[in-house]
mmCIF file of C-alpha atoms and ligand atoms in Angstrom:
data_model
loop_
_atom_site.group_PDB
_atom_site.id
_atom_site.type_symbol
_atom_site.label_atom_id
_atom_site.label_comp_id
_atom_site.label_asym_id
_atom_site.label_seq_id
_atom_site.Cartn_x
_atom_site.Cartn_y
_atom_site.Cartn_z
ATOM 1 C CA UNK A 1 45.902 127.643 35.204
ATOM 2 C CA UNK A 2 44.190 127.754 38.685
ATOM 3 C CA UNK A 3 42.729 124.663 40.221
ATOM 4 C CA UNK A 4 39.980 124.384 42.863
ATOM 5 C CA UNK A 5 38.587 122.395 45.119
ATOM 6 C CA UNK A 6 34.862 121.729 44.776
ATOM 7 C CA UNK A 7 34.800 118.238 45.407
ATOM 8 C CA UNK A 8 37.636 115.467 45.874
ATOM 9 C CA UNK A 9 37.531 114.040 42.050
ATOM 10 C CA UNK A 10 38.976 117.815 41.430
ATOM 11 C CA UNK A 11 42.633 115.872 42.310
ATOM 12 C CA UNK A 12 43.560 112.462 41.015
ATOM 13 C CA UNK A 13 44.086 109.791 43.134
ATOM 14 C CA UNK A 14 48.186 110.223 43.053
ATOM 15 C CA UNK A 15 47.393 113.709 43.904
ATOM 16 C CA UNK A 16 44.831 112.676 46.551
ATOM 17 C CA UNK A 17 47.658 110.749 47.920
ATOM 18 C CA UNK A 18 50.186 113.384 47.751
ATOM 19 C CA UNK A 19 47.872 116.009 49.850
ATOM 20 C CA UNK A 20 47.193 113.534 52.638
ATOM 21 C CA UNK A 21 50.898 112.709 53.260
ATOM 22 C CA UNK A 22 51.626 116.639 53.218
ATOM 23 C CA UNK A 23 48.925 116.699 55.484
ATOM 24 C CA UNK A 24 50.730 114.001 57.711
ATOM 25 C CA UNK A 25 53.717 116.174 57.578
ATOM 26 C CA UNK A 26 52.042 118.984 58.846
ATOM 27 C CA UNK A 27 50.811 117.221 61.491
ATOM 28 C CA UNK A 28 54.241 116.077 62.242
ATOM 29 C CA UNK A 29 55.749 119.694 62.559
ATOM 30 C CA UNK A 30 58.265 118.423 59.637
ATOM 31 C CA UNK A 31 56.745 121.112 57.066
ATOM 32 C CA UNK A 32 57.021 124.791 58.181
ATOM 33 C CA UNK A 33 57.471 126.813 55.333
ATOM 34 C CA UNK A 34 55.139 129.617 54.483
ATOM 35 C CA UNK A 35 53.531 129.671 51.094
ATOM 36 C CA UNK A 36 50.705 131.536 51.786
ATOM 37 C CA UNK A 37 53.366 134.869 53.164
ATOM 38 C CA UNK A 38 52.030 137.936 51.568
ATOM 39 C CA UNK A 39 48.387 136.378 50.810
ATOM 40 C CA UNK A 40 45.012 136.528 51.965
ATOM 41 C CA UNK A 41 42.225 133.719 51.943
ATOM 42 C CA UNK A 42 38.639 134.871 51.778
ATOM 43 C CA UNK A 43 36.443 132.725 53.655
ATOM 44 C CA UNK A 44 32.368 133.462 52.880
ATOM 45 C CA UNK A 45 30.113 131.860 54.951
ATOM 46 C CA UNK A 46 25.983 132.048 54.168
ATOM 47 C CA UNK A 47 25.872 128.972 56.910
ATOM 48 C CA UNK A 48 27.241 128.541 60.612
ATOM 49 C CA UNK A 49 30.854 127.251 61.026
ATOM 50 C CA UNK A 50 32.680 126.324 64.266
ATOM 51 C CA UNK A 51 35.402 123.567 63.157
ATOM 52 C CA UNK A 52 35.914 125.224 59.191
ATOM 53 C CA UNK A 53 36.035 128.689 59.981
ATOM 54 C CA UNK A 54 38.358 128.285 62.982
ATOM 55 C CA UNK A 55 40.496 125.595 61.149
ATOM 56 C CA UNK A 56 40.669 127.762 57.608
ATOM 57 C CA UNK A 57 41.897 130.900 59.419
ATOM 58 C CA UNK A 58 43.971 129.021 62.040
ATOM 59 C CA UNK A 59 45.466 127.406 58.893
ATOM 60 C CA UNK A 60 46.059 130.974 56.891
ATOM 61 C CA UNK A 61 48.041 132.116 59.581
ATOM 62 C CA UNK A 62 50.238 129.303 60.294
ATOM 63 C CA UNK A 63 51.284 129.300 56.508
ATOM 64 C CA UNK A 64 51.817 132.921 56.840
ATOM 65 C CA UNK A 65 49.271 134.407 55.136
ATOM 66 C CA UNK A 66 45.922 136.251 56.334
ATOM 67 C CA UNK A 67 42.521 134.874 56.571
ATOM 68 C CA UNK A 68 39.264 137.259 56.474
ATOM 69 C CA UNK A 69 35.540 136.270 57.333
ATOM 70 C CA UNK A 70 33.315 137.623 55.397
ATOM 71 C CA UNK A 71 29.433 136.964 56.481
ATOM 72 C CA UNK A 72 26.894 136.464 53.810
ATOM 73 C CA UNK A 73 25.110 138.835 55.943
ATOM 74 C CA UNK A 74 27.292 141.726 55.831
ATOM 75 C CA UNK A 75 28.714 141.631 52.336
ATOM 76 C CA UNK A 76 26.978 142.497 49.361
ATOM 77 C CA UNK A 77 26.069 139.215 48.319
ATOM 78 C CA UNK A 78 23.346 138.827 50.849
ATOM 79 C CA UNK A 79 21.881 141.546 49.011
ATOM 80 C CA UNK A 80 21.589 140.266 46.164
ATOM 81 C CA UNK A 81 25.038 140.848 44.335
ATOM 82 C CA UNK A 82 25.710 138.783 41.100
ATOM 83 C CA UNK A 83 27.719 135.681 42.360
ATOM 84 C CA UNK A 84 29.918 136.424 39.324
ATOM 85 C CA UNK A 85 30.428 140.334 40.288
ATOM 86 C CA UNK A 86 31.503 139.215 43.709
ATOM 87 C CA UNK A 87 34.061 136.319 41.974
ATOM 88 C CA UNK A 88 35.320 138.766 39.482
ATOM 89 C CA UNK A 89 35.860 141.833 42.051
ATOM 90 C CA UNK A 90 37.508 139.152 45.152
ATOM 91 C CA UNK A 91 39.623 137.932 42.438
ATOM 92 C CA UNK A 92 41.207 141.186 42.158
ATOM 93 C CA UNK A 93 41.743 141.186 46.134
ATOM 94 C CA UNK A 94 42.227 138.097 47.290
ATOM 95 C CA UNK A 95 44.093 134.829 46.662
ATOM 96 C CA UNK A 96 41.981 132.580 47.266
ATOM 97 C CA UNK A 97 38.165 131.629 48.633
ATOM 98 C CA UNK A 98 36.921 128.970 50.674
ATOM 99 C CA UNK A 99 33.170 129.433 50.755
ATOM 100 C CA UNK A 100 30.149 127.555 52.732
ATOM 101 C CA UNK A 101 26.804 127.927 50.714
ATOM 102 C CA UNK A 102 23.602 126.156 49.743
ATOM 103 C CA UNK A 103 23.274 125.086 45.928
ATOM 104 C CA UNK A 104 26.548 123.692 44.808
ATOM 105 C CA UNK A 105 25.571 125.593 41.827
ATOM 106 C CA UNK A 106 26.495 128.671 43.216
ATOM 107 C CA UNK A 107 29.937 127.594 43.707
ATOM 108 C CA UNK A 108 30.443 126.334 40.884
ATOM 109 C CA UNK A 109 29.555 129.418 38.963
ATOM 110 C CA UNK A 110 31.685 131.194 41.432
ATOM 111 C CA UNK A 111 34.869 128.756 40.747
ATOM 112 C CA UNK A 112 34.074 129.511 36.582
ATOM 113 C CA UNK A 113 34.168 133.203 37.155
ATOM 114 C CA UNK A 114 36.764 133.583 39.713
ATOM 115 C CA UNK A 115 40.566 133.464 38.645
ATOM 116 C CA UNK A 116 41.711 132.672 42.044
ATOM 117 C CA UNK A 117 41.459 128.863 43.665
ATOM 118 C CA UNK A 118 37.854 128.000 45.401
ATOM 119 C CA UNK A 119 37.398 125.961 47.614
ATOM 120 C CA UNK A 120 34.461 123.903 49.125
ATOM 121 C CA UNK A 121 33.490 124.555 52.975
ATOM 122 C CA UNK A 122 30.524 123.246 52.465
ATOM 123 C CA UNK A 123 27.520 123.115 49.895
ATOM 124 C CA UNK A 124 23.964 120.892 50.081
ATOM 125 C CA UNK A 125 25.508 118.382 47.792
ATOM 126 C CA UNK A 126 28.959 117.770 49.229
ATOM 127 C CA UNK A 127 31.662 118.692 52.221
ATOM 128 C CA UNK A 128 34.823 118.074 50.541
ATOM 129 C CA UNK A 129 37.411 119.248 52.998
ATOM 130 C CA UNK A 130 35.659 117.532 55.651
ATOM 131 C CA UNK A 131 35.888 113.780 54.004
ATOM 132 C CA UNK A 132 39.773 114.408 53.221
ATOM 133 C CA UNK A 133 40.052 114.908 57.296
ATOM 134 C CA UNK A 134 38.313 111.799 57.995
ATOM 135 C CA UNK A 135 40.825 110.027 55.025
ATOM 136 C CA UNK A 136 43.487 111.207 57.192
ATOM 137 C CA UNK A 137 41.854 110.055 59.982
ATOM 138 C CA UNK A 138 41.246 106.096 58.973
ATOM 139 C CA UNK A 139 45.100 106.537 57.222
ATOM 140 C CA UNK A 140 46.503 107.227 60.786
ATOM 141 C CA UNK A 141 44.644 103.993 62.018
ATOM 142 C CA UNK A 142 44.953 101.632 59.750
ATOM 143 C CA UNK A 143 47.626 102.542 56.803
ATOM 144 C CA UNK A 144 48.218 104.959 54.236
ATOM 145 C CA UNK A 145 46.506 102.525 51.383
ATOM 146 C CA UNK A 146 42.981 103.298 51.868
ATOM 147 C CA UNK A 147 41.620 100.513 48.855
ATOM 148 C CA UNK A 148 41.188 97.290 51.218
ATOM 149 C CA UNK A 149 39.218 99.299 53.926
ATOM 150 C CA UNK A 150 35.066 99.186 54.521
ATOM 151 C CA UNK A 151 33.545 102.180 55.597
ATOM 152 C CA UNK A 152 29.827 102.463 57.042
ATOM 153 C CA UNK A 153 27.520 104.849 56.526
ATOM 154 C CA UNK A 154 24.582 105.315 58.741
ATOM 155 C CA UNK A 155 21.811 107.561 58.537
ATOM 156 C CA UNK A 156 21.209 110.820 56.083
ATOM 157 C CA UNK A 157 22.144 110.859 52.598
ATOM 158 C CA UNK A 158 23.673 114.301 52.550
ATOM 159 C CA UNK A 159 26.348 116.314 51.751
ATOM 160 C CA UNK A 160 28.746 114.055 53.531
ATOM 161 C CA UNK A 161 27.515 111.078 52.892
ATOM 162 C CA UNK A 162 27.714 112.413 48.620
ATOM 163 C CA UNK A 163 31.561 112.942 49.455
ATOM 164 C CA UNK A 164 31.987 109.666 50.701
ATOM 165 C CA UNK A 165 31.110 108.606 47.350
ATOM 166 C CA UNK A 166 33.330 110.687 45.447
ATOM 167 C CA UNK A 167 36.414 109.149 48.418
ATOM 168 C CA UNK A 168 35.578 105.653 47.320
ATOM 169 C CA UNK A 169 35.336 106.856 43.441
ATOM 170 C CA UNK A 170 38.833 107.792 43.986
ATOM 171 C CA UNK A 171 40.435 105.690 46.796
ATOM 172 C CA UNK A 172 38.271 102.611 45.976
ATOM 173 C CA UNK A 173 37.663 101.246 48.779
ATOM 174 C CA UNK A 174 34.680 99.331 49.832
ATOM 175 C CA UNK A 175 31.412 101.850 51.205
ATOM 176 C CA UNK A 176 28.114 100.855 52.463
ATOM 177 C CA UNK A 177 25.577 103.181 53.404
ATOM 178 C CA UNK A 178 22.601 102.501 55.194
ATOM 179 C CA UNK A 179 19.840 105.529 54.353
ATOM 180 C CA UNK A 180 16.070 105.194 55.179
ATOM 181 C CA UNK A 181 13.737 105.430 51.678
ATOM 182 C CA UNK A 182 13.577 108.782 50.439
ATOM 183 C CA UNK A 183 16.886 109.920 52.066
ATOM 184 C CA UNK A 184 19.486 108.169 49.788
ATOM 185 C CA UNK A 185 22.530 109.922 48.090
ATOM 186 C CA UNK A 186 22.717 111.591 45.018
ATOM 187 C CA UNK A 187 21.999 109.321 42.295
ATOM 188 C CA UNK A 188 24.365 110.688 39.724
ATOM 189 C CA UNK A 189 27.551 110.634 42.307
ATOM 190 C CA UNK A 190 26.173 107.390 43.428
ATOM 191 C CA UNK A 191 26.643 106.099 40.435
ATOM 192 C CA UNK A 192 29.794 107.643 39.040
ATOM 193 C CA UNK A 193 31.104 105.948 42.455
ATOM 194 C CA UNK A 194 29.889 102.582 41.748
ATOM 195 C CA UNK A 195 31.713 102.554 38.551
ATOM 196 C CA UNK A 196 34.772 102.516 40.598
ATOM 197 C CA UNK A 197 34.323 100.724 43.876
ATOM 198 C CA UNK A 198 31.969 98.412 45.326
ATOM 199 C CA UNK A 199 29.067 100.534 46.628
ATOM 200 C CA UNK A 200 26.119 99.117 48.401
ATOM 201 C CA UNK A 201 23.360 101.168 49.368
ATOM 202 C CA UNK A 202 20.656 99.592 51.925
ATOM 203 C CA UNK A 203 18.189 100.327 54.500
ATOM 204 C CA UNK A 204 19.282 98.168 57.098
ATOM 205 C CA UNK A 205 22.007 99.613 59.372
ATOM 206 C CA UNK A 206 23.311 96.012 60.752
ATOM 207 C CA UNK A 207 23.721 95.550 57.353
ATOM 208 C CA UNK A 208 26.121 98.555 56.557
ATOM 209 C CA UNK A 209 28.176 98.044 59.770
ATOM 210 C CA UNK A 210 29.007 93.781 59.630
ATOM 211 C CA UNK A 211 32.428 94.209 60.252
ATOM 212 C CA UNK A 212 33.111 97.532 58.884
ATOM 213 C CA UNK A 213 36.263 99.287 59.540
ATOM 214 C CA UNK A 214 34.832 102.731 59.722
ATOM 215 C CA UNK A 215 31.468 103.662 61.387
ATOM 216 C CA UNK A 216 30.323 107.355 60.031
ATOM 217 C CA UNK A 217 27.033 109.113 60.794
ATOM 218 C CA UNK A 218 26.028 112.758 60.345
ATOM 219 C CA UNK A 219 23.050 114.799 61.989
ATOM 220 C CA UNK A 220 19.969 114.211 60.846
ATOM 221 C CA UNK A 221 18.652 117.351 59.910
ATOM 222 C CA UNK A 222 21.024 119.435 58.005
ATOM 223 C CA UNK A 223 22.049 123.167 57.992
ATOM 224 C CA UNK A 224 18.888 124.456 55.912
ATOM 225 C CA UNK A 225 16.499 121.889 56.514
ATOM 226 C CA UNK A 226 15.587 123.071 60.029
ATOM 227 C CA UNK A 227 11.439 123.008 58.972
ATOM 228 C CA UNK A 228 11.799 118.988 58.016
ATOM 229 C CA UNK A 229 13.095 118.047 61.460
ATOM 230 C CA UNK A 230 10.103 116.609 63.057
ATOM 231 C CA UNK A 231 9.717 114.087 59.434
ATOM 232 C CA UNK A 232 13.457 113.371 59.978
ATOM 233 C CA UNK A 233 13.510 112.566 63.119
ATOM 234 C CA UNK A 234 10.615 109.471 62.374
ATOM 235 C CA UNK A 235 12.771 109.111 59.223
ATOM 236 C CA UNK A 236 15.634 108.108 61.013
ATOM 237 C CA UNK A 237 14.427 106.389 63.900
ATOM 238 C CA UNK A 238 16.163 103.218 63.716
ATOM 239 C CA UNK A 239 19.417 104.471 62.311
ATOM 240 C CA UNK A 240 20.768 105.482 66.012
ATOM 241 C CA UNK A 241 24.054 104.607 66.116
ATOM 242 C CA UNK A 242 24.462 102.666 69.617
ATOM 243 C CA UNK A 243 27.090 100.379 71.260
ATOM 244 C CA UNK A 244 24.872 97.774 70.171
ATOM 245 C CA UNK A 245 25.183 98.611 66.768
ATOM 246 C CA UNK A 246 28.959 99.094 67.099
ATOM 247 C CA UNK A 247 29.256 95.809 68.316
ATOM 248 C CA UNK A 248 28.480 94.156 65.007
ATOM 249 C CA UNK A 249 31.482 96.663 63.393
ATOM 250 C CA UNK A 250 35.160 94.969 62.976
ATOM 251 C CA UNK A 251 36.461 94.879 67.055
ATOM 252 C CA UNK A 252 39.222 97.131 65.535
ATOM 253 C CA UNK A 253 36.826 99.506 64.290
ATOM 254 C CA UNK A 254 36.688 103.623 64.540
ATOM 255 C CA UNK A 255 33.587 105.800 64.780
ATOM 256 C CA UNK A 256 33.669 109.256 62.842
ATOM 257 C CA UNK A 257 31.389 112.406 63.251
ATOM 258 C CA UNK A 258 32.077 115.478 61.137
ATOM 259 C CA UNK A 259 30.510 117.110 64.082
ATOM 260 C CA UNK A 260 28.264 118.951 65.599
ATOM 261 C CA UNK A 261 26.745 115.740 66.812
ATOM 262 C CA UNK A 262 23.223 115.489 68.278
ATOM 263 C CA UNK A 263 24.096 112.845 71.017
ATOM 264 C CA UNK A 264 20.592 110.865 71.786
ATOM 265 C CA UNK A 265 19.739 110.882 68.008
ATOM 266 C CA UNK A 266 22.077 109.952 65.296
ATOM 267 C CA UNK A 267 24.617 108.641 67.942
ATOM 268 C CA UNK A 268 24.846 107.566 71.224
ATOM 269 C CA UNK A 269 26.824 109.376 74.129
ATOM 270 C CA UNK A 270 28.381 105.913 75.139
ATOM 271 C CA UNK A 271 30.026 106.113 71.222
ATOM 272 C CA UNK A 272 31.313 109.310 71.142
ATOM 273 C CA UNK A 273 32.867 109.041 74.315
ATOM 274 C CA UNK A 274 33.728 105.617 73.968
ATOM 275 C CA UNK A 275 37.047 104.176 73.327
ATOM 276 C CA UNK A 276 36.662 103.454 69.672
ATOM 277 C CA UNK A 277 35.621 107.221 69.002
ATOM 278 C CA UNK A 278 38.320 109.678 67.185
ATOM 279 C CA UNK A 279 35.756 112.392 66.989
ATOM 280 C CA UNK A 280 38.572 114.785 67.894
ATOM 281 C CA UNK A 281 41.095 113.563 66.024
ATOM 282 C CA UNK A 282 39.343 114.469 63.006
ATOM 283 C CA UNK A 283 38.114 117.543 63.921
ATOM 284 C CA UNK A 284 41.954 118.497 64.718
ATOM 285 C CA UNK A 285 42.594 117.033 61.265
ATOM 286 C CA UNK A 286 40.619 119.258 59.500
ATOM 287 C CA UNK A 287 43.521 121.668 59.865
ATOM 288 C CA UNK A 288 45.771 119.729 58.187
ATOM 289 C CA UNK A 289 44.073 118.190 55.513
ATOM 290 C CA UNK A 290 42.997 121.828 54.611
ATOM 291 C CA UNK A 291 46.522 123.574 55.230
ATOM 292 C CA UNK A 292 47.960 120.747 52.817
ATOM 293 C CA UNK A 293 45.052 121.487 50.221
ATOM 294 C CA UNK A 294 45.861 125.630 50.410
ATOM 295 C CA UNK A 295 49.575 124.989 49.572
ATOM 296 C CA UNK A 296 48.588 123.164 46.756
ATOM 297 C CA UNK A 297 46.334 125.671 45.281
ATOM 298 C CA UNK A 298 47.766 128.898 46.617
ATOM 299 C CA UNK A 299 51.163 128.153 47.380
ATOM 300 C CA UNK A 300 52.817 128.478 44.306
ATOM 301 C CA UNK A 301 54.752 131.470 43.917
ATOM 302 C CA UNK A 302 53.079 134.314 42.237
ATOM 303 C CA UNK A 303 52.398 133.788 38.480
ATOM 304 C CA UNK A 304 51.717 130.246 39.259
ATOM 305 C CA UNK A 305 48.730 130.418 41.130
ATOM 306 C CA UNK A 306 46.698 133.042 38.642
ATOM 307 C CA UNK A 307 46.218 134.831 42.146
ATOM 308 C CA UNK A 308 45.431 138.552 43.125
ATOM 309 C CA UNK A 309 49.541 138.633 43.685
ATOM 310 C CA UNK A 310 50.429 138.539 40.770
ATOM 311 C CA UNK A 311 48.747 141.663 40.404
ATOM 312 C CA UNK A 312 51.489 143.397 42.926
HETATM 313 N N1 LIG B 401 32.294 119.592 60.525
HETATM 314 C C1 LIG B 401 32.142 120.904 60.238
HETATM 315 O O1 LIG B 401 32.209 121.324 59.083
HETATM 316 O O2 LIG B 401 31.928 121.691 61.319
HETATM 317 P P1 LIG B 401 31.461 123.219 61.311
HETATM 318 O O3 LIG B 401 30.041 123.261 60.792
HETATM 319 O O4 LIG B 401 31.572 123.636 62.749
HETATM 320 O O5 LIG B 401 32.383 123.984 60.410
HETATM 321 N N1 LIG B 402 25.469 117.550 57.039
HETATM 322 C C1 LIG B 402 25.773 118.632 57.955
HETATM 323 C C2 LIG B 402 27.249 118.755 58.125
HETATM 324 C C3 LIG B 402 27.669 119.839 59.088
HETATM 325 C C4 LIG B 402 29.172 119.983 59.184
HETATM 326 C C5 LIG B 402 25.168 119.931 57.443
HETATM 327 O O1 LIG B 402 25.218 120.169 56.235
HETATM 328 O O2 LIG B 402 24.617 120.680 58.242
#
């Protein structure tokens, strides 16, 4: 049976656990076989990409296997192609796809009609891959068990900010995100999340941060909501996340960005560059988190995987 990856309750919390400390291996240079020998990840993009594009394909490679982009612009599927043509004919290539897209819909009907593993680069509602690199991250700072940590949210609540959720669902630790009025999370992950760790949602940033462990913030405006910048940026006005603001944060505390940041509005230039900033250590740990999450879905030997190889 093939598994995906459209969002981190996909994997149990013992296998949550087990993907982050092969990631940690990876990072370590102890792991350096090559599952993915022989097979080829498609990567679809219908949005922009600098850190998951070059990370995924990086990744392919380095597990021995072959990565190919495939544009939303030059494929059929900008044209109008059934999603579940496209899953159904790429399943018959590939071995897997990691795809970046608007409706998490679309994905998901992609993952139902698709007999290879999918995997989340992105929708509207939720960037997966992403949150299991900053896990990694606040792991390599403060401990493997992530349950006694508090992690701030400030600012949009998006796609990130929705996977956050589904982290503390799983890891339960303790999350607080501070989101202006009409910019909150998605109520139904919200709430699954609540049932499972102690979730407050506010309006008040100082409020979020008191002596959080973890300081998080995302761009304001959001691949695909280019037209509602000017709203946003009143929106979010007092949600800048300054030194001042970091202050009030445990002293031991990190600051994340999934990056691209927009220094001068969601953070300041004196945070990302400051000395509490791993900005780049996440980014880096993208790779890993992702390489460990391919050679659990497509590194099973052929037959295991329901993959285009067991076709050859
Ligand atoms: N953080 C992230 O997903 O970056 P890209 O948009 O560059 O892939
Ligand atoms: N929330 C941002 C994340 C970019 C990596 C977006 O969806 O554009």
């Amino acid at each position: 049976m093939k598994r995906d990856f459209l969002s981190i309750p996909d994997f149990d919390r013992d296998e949550l656990y087990e993907i982050l400390e092969l990631a940690h291996r990876l990072k370590r240079g102890e792991y350096r076989e090559q599952p993915l020998a022989g097979k080829t990840l498609g990567m679809i993009f219908e949005k922009s990409s600098t850190r998951t594009r070059v990370s995924f394909e990086v990744g392919t490679y380095q597990l021995g296997g072959h990565a190919l982009f495939l544009s939303s612009r030059d494929i059929q599927l900008g044209r109008g192609e059934p999603i579940r043509d496209m899953a159904r004919v790429l399943s018959r290539y590939v071995d897997g796809i990691m795809i970046r897209t608007f409706a998490h819909s679309m994905i998901e009907e992609l993952a139902s009609f698709a007999t290879i593993p999918i995997i989340n680069g992105l929708t509207d509602l939720l960037h997966p891959c992403q949150v299991m690199a900053d896990v990694m991250t606040i792991q390599e700072n403060f401990g493997r068990d992530l349950s006694d940590r508090t992690i701030a949210w400030i600012g949009d609540g998006n796609n990130m900010a929705n996977s956050w959720l589904n982290a503390a669902f799983r890891f339960g630790f303790e999350l607080r995100l501070a989101c202006p009025e009409g910019y909150r999370p998605d109520p139904a992950t919200l709430e699954r999340a609540r049932g499972a760790a102690n979730v407050i949602v506010t309006a008040d940033p100082s409020e979020a941060i008191r002596d959080a462990d973890v300081v998080n913030t995302d761009v304001w405006t959001s691949m695909g909501q280019e037209e509602e910048t000017q709203a946003r940026l009143k929106a979010f006005a007092g949600y800048h996340v300054d030194a001042q603001l970091m202050s009030l944060a445990s002293e031991h505390a990190i600051f994340l960005h999934c990056l691209p940041a927009h220094r001068g509005e969601e953070v300041a230039d004196e945070v990302m560059e400051g000395p509490q900033s791993r900005v780049f250590d996440e980014a880096e740990n993208r790779l890993h988190a992702q390489k460990a999450i391919m050679v659990r879905l497509m590194g099973g030997a052929p037959g295991r995987t329901g993959s285009a190889s067991n076709a050859r």
